[in-house]
mmCIF file of C-alpha atoms and ligand atoms in Angstrom:
data_model
loop_
_atom_site.group_PDB
_atom_site.id
_atom_site.type_symbol
_atom_site.label_atom_id
_atom_site.label_comp_id
_atom_site.label_asym_id
_atom_site.label_seq_id
_atom_site.Cartn_x
_atom_site.Cartn_y
_atom_site.Cartn_z
ATOM 1 C CA MET G 1 123.612 -41.147 47.696
ATOM 2 C CA SER G 2 125.583 -38.011 47.808
ATOM 3 C CA LYS G 3 124.169 -35.000 45.936
ATOM 4 C CA ILE G 4 126.007 -32.385 43.504
ATOM 5 C CA THR G 5 125.586 -29.141 42.177
ATOM 6 C CA ILE G 6 125.009 -28.913 38.328
ATOM 7 C CA ALA G 7 125.606 -25.277 36.706
ATOM 8 C CA ILE G 8 124.229 -24.821 33.176
ATOM 9 C CA ASP G 9 125.217 -21.560 31.353
ATOM 10 C CA GLY G 10 124.998 -20.285 27.994
ATOM 11 C CA PHE G 11 123.487 -18.076 25.395
ATOM 12 C CA SER G 12 119.833 -17.295 25.303
ATOM 13 C CA SER G 13 117.563 -19.904 23.761
ATOM 14 C CA THR G 14 120.131 -22.730 23.625
ATOM 15 C CA GLY G 15 117.707 -24.894 25.517
ATOM 16 C CA LYS G 16 119.375 -24.519 28.902
ATOM 17 C CA SER G 17 116.036 -24.750 30.724
ATOM 18 C CA THR G 18 114.871 -27.719 29.040
ATOM 19 C CA LEU G 19 117.963 -29.457 29.739
ATOM 20 C CA ALA G 20 118.064 -28.498 33.352
ATOM 21 C CA LYS G 21 114.548 -29.473 33.899
ATOM 22 C CA GLN G 22 115.169 -32.950 32.508
ATOM 23 C CA LEU G 23 118.199 -33.395 34.714
ATOM 24 C CA ALA G 24 116.542 -32.479 37.773
ATOM 25 C CA LYS G 25 113.489 -34.640 37.031
ATOM 26 C CA ALA G 26 115.893 -37.636 36.366
ATOM 27 C CA LEU G 27 118.075 -37.042 39.326
ATOM 28 C CA LYS G 28 115.297 -35.923 41.740
ATOM 29 C CA TYR G 29 116.993 -32.583 42.139
ATOM 30 C CA ILE G 30 115.636 -28.994 42.487
ATOM 31 C CA TYR G 31 115.695 -26.892 39.283
ATOM 32 C CA VAL G 32 116.320 -23.129 39.403
ATOM 33 C CA ASP G 33 115.776 -20.937 36.330
ATOM 34 C CA THR G 34 117.811 -17.648 37.180
ATOM 35 C CA GLY G 35 116.798 -15.980 34.187
ATOM 36 C CA ALA G 36 113.197 -16.026 35.464
ATOM 37 C CA MET G 37 114.644 -13.818 38.542
ATOM 38 C CA TYR G 38 116.122 -11.310 36.432
ATOM 39 C CA ARG G 39 112.892 -11.203 34.239
ATOM 40 C CA ALA G 40 110.661 -10.782 37.408
ATOM 41 C CA ILE G 41 112.849 -7.680 38.442
ATOM 42 C CA THR G 42 112.704 -6.328 34.746
ATOM 43 C CA LEU G 43 108.784 -6.863 34.967
ATOM 44 C CA TYR G 44 108.821 -4.899 38.326
ATOM 45 C CA ALA G 45 110.798 -2.125 36.822
ATOM 46 C CA MET G 46 108.604 -2.021 33.687
ATOM 47 C CA ARG G 47 105.343 -1.869 35.591
ATOM 48 C CA ASN G 48 106.800 0.924 37.976
ATOM 49 C CA GLY G 49 107.914 3.131 34.795
ATOM 50 C CA TYR G 50 111.485 2.783 35.803
ATOM 51 C CA ILE G 51 112.384 1.346 32.445
ATOM 52 C CA GLY G 52 110.585 1.022 28.993
ATOM 53 C CA LYS G 53 108.689 4.337 29.107
ATOM 54 C CA GLY G 54 111.142 7.115 27.945
ATOM 55 C CA ASP G 55 114.043 8.144 30.364
ATOM 56 C CA GLU G 56 115.235 5.241 32.459
ATOM 57 C CA GLN G 57 115.031 5.777 36.289
ATOM 58 C CA ILE G 58 117.441 3.261 37.623
ATOM 59 C CA ASP G 59 117.845 4.994 40.907
ATOM 60 C CA GLY G 60 114.270 4.370 41.760
ATOM 61 C CA LEU G 61 114.345 0.755 40.959
ATOM 62 C CA LEU G 62 117.636 0.381 43.043
ATOM 63 C CA SER G 63 115.794 2.045 46.206
ATOM 64 C CA ASP G 64 113.006 -0.440 45.669
ATOM 65 C CA LEU G 65 115.044 -3.554 45.556
ATOM 66 C CA ASP G 66 114.181 -4.575 49.159
ATOM 67 C CA LYS G 67 110.381 -4.281 48.487
ATOM 68 C CA ILE G 68 110.910 -6.967 45.655
ATOM 69 C CA ILE G 69 110.124 -10.417 46.931
ATOM 70 C CA LEU G 70 110.809 -13.453 44.666
ATOM 71 C CA LYS G 71 109.626 -16.768 45.210
ATOM 72 C CA PHE G 72 109.440 -20.179 43.163
ATOM 73 C CA VAL G 73 106.299 -22.086 43.838
ATOM 74 C CA TYR G 74 106.153 -25.600 42.472
ATOM 75 C CA ASN G 75 103.340 -26.367 40.345
ATOM 76 C CA SER G 76 102.712 -30.140 40.248
ATOM 77 C CA ASP G 77 100.718 -30.162 37.003
ATOM 78 C CA LYS G 78 103.419 -28.457 34.989
ATOM 79 C CA GLY G 79 106.428 -30.291 36.821
ATOM 80 C CA PHE G 80 108.283 -27.113 37.517
ATOM 81 C CA ALA G 81 108.452 -24.201 39.902
ATOM 82 C CA GLU G 82 106.924 -21.076 38.691
ATOM 83 C CA MET G 83 108.047 -17.406 39.352
ATOM 84 C CA TYR G 84 105.941 -15.174 41.911
ATOM 85 C CA LEU G 85 106.843 -11.391 42.331
ATOM 86 C CA ASN G 86 105.457 -10.144 45.519
ATOM 87 C CA GLY G 87 102.819 -12.936 45.770
ATOM 88 C CA GLU G 88 101.558 -12.736 42.154
ATOM 89 C CA ASN G 89 102.303 -15.596 39.539
ATOM 90 C CA ILE G 90 104.168 -13.730 36.840
ATOM 91 C CA GLU G 91 105.481 -17.045 34.963
ATOM 92 C CA GLN G 92 103.652 -16.309 31.728
ATOM 93 C CA GLU G 93 104.287 -12.426 31.680
ATOM 94 C CA ILE G 94 107.894 -12.767 32.160
ATOM 95 C CA ARG G 95 108.414 -14.604 28.821
ATOM 96 C CA THR G 96 106.931 -11.779 26.642
ATOM 97 C CA LEU G 97 109.404 -10.109 23.926
ATOM 98 C CA GLU G 98 108.753 -6.845 26.004
ATOM 99 C CA VAL G 99 110.376 -8.200 29.010
ATOM 100 C CA SER G 100 113.312 -9.815 26.777
ATOM 101 C CA LYS G 101 113.928 -6.373 25.466
ATOM 102 C CA HIS G 102 114.728 -4.935 28.587
ATOM 103 C CA VAL G 103 116.173 -7.627 30.706
ATOM 104 C CA SER G 104 119.811 -7.587 29.765
ATOM 105 C CA ARG G 105 119.825 -3.776 30.785
ATOM 106 C CA ILE G 106 118.627 -4.713 34.265
ATOM 107 C CA ALA G 107 120.931 -7.675 34.468
ATOM 108 C CA GLU G 108 123.809 -5.240 34.313
ATOM 109 C CA LEU G 109 123.198 -3.633 37.399
ATOM 110 C CA LYS G 110 125.705 -4.622 40.104
ATOM 111 C CA GLU G 111 122.970 -4.285 42.923
ATOM 112 C CA VAL G 112 120.507 -6.442 41.265
ATOM 113 C CA ARG G 113 122.996 -9.207 40.542
ATOM 114 C CA SER G 114 124.279 -9.101 44.118
ATOM 115 C CA LYS G 115 120.693 -9.546 45.335
ATOM 116 C CA LEU G 116 120.072 -12.406 43.332
ATOM 117 C CA VAL G 117 123.474 -14.070 43.611
ATOM 118 C CA VAL G 118 122.733 -14.261 47.406
ATOM 119 C CA LEU G 119 119.190 -15.759 46.895
ATOM 120 C CA GLN G 120 120.578 -18.332 44.487
ATOM 121 C CA GLN G 121 123.335 -19.421 46.775
ATOM 122 C CA GLU G 122 121.131 -19.945 49.678
ATOM 123 C CA MET G 123 118.671 -22.098 47.443
ATOM 124 C CA GLY G 124 121.815 -24.219 46.455
ATOM 125 C CA LYS G 125 123.291 -24.639 49.948
ATOM 126 C CA LYS G 126 122.113 -28.192 50.285
ATOM 127 C CA LYS G 127 123.227 -29.328 46.844
ATOM 128 C CA GLY G 128 120.910 -31.629 44.711
ATOM 129 C CA ILE G 129 120.180 -28.588 42.451
ATOM 130 C CA VAL G 130 120.417 -27.855 38.758
ATOM 131 C CA MET G 131 120.555 -24.084 38.162
ATOM 132 C CA ASP G 132 120.621 -22.507 34.709
ATOM 133 C CA GLY G 133 121.690 -18.838 33.674
ATOM 134 C CA ARG G 134 124.757 -16.981 32.558
ATOM 135 C CA ASP G 135 127.081 -16.737 35.656
ATOM 136 C CA ILE G 136 126.240 -20.041 37.534
ATOM 137 C CA GLY G 137 129.447 -21.754 36.961
ATOM 138 C CA THR G 138 131.700 -18.710 37.269
ATOM 139 C CA VAL G 139 130.047 -16.778 40.151
ATOM 140 C CA VAL G 140 127.232 -18.349 41.899
ATOM 141 C CA PHE G 141 128.488 -21.937 42.282
ATOM 142 C CA PRO G 142 132.249 -21.716 41.118
ATOM 143 C CA ASP G 143 132.754 -25.232 42.950
ATOM 144 C CA ALA G 144 130.034 -26.995 41.061
ATOM 145 C CA GLU G 145 130.834 -30.544 40.422
ATOM 146 C CA LEU G 146 129.330 -30.412 36.865
ATOM 147 C CA LYS G 147 129.461 -27.254 34.711
ATOM 148 C CA ILE G 148 128.020 -27.084 31.228
ATOM 149 C CA PHE G 149 128.195 -24.386 28.739
ATOM 150 C CA MET G 150 125.720 -24.340 25.846
ATOM 151 C CA THR G 151 125.785 -22.519 22.522
ATOM 152 C CA ALA G 152 124.102 -22.732 19.230
ATOM 153 C CA SER G 153 124.056 -20.344 16.297
ATOM 154 C CA PRO G 154 122.012 -17.181 16.628
ATOM 155 C CA GLU G 155 119.695 -18.194 13.621
ATOM 156 C CA LYS G 156 118.877 -21.540 15.286
ATOM 157 C CA ARG G 157 118.261 -20.081 18.640
ATOM 158 C CA ALA G 158 116.084 -17.254 17.171
ATOM 159 C CA TYR G 159 114.019 -19.755 15.380
ATOM 160 C CA ARG G 160 113.305 -21.802 18.496
ATOM 161 C CA ARG G 161 112.348 -18.850 20.423
ATOM 162 C CA TYR G 162 110.161 -17.581 17.623
ATOM 163 C CA LYS G 163 108.210 -21.014 17.417
ATOM 164 C CA GLU G 164 107.837 -20.913 21.242
ATOM 165 C CA LEU G 165 106.290 -17.425 21.126
ATOM 166 C CA LEU G 166 103.954 -18.164 18.131
ATOM 167 C CA ASP G 167 102.844 -21.459 20.031
ATOM 168 C CA ARG G 168 101.627 -19.340 22.875
ATOM 169 C CA GLY G 169 99.864 -16.957 20.575
ATOM 170 C CA ASP G 170 102.372 -13.855 20.798
ATOM 171 C CA LYS G 171 102.513 -11.703 17.789
ATOM 172 C CA VAL G 172 106.104 -11.555 16.870
ATOM 173 C CA THR G 173 108.302 -11.725 13.686
ATOM 174 C CA TYR G 174 111.406 -13.917 13.290
ATOM 175 C CA GLU G 175 113.515 -10.885 12.246
ATOM 176 C CA GLU G 176 112.700 -9.076 15.749
ATOM 177 C CA ILE G 177 113.446 -12.259 17.709
ATOM 178 C CA LEU G 178 116.881 -12.703 15.855
ATOM 179 C CA GLU G 179 117.578 -8.914 16.408
ATOM 180 C CA ASN G 180 116.713 -9.534 20.209
ATOM 181 C CA VAL G 181 118.897 -12.709 20.617
ATOM 182 C CA GLU G 182 121.908 -10.903 18.880
ATOM 183 C CA LYS G 183 121.529 -7.879 21.091
ATOM 184 C CA ARG G 184 121.202 -9.773 24.153
ATOM 185 C CA ASP G 185 124.306 -12.018 23.303
ATOM 186 C CA TYR G 186 126.207 -8.668 22.989
ATOM 187 C CA ILE G 187 125.111 -7.011 26.214
ATOM 188 C CA ASP G 188 125.309 -10.353 28.289
ATOM 189 C CA SER G 189 128.702 -11.031 27.380
ATOM 190 C CA HIS G 190 130.183 -7.667 27.350
ATOM 191 C CA ARG G 191 128.715 -6.131 30.669
ATOM 192 C CA GLU G 192 131.141 -5.122 33.390
ATOM 193 C CA PHE G 193 129.832 -7.400 36.177
ATOM 194 C CA SER G 194 129.762 -11.077 35.768
ATOM 195 C CA PRO G 195 129.702 -11.187 31.886
ATOM 196 C CA LEU G 196 128.432 -14.369 30.406
ATOM 197 C CA LYS G 197 131.637 -16.603 29.662
ATOM 198 C CA ARG G 198 132.351 -20.215 29.827
ATOM 199 C CA ALA G 199 134.104 -21.181 33.138
ATOM 200 C CA LYS G 200 137.389 -23.039 32.498
ATOM 201 C CA ASP G 201 136.204 -26.194 33.696
ATOM 202 C CA ALA G 202 132.767 -26.210 31.884
ATOM 203 C CA ILE G 203 131.962 -28.708 29.244
ATOM 204 C CA GLU G 204 130.901 -26.914 26.153
ATOM 205 C CA PHE G 205 128.116 -28.147 24.091
ATOM 206 C CA ASP G 206 127.034 -26.785 20.512
ATOM 207 C CA ASN G 207 123.592 -27.921 19.974
ATOM 208 C CA SER G 208 122.928 -26.327 16.792
ATOM 209 C CA ASP G 209 122.530 -29.851 15.072
ATOM 210 C CA MET G 210 122.460 -32.084 17.996
ATOM 211 C CA GLY G 211 119.321 -33.811 19.282
ATOM 212 C CA LEU G 212 117.950 -32.641 22.449
ATOM 213 C CA LYS G 213 117.599 -36.131 23.599
ATOM 214 C CA GLU G 214 121.140 -37.163 22.658
ATOM 215 C CA GLN G 215 122.315 -34.115 24.638
ATOM 216 C CA PHE G 216 120.359 -35.020 27.806
ATOM 217 C CA GLU G 217 121.720 -38.570 27.791
ATOM 218 C CA ARG G 218 125.218 -37.612 27.566
ATOM 219 C CA ILE G 219 124.989 -35.008 30.141
ATOM 220 C CA LEU G 220 123.044 -37.125 32.463
ATOM 221 C CA GLY G 221 125.658 -39.753 31.930
ATOM 222 C CA TYR G 222 128.303 -37.296 33.219
ATOM 223 C CA ALA G 223 126.326 -36.445 36.204
ATOM 224 C CA LEU G 224 125.699 -39.997 37.166
ATOM 225 C CA ARG G 225 129.652 -40.818 36.843
ATOM 226 C CA ILE G 226 130.486 -37.919 39.100
ATOM 227 C CA ILE G 227 127.717 -38.933 41.640
ATOM 228 C CA GLU G 228 129.152 -42.487 41.660
ATOM 229 C CA LYS G 229 132.701 -41.452 42.097
ATOM 230 C CA GLN G 230 131.487 -39.326 45.240
ATOM 231 C CA LYS G 231 129.984 -42.254 46.970
HETATM 232 O O1 LIG N 1 117.842 -17.281 30.540
HETATM 233 P P1 LIG N 1 116.900 -15.928 30.135
HETATM 234 O O2 LIG N 1 117.005 -15.795 28.558
HETATM 235 O O3 LIG N 1 115.595 -16.153 30.693
HETATM 236 O O4 LIG N 1 117.621 -14.855 30.853
HETATM 237 C C1 LIG N 1 117.037 -13.416 30.707
HETATM 238 C C2 LIG N 1 118.250 -12.605 30.846
HETATM 239 O O5 LIG N 1 118.676 -12.340 32.333
HETATM 240 C C3 LIG N 1 119.563 -12.735 29.986
HETATM 241 O O6 LIG N 1 119.340 -12.010 28.888
HETATM 242 C C4 LIG N 1 120.653 -12.351 30.892
HETATM 243 C C5 LIG N 1 120.074 -12.401 32.313
HETATM 244 N N1 LIG N 1 120.692 -13.395 33.102
HETATM 245 C C6 LIG N 1 121.826 -13.048 33.831
HETATM 246 O O7 LIG N 1 122.569 -12.042 33.473
HETATM 247 N N2 LIG N 1 122.413 -14.107 34.507
HETATM 248 C C7 LIG N 1 121.734 -15.048 34.817
HETATM 249 N N3 LIG N 1 122.228 -15.898 35.862
HETATM 250 C C8 LIG N 1 120.444 -15.562 34.387
HETATM 251 C C9 LIG N 1 120.134 -14.579 33.390
#
């Protein structure tokens, strides 16, 4: 059966990764969370004092870029690939609010984006991939056979993220999460390089009031029809 590329873009906490994981499982495709890659570089920058401690030192980060080795390693218990930074599993650490506060700044940098886009295109060379992010349908895979663009109200998204962080025991308030969601929306969609925007040929889904199961079934239906036509 021929394989396709599925690009899922949209605002933060719209359920992109949940949907992407479900699609990858149903189709036996590879799933790639590109947000994790931007988060990993952000964590590296924070640990090395390039961001988050007074003055930013972006030049320092840029000169270290070649030293940053990112890998996804499949965890069969969890059923998805976890992010490794220079050999260390950082899957948990990159999900904190601290990393979320700095990641949009790091994702604005042209050099960081170029490095990650090359890695992402390499991972998708053989198709059979579901990739989620902000620029997948516009920059990484402009020829993807299926493009989805996801939105939901900032309040709904902040509430989902708030519950996720509470469930893992992080001490956060709903208000600070909402502020972070709105700030990231603004930076992600106004940055100079590859801003978040809907690709012309992407199908838009507002899931403020749509069940995740219904959404998954509809999108899986689109994917199967495209695959069927390609046979
Ligand atoms: O999907 P996420 O919330 O984990 O992504 C974290 C940040 O990374 C997000 O605020 C913007 C950035 N990002 C990006 O610029 N391009 C991508 N393809 C993926 C994420």
